[in-house]
């Protein structure tokens, strides 16, 4: 089974719970990489302990994981999806590409904690490999766009 197939297999278990998982991933991102919170205008001035019940954070977490799921489901044929993601994060949000690596690393950690039976060692490696491909593709698009952020 390919890395993509391994990741998608677990994604089918995860997907019904993306709102809560997305929220958890964003909260963990802000906890472990406090500087990233400043990149989110809606959240930057809200204390971390108050974000757990924040509806905008829940919505954004859902958006993040829905986009990630759409990319995963392309099984490596994700050029259009990644380009759309890069375009908005380069031109609208001005988010440096290293943050994709940060959030995908957090996502793997959270999925391991929430789905230990499904996130076996080989599946963890598959998710990490798939996320590295996606992040690398994003970084290429950033470089092509001459991103200076």
XYZ file of N, CA, C and O in Angstrom, residues 3 6-7 46 50 86 107 129 139:
36
model
N 2.064 5.295 0.439
C 1.912 6.273 1.517
C 0.574 6.992 1.398
O -0.114 7.222 2.396
N -2.229 4.657 2.532
C -2.200 4.531 3.996
C -2.813 5.752 4.664
O -3.618 5.627 5.597
N -2.428 6.931 4.199
C -2.944 8.163 4.797
C -4.447 8.297 4.559
O -5.197 8.648 5.477
N -6.401 37.132 21.345
C -7.210 36.345 22.278
C -6.273 35.420 23.048
O -5.488 34.680 22.443
N -8.585 31.096 26.162
C -9.944 31.456 25.740
C -10.281 30.942 24.340
O -11.431 31.001 23.916
N -1.573 27.622 -2.023
C -0.403 28.505 -2.064
C -0.815 29.925 -2.447
O -0.378 30.893 -1.813
N -0.178 18.127 13.151
C -1.297 17.261 12.752
C -0.955 15.793 12.984
O -1.778 15.038 13.518
N 5.497 11.312 5.199
C 5.988 11.364 3.824
C 5.061 12.172 2.919
O 5.511 12.988 2.116
N 6.365 24.852 -1.128
C 7.588 25.661 -1.112
C 8.039 26.022 -2.525
O 8.504 27.139 -2.767
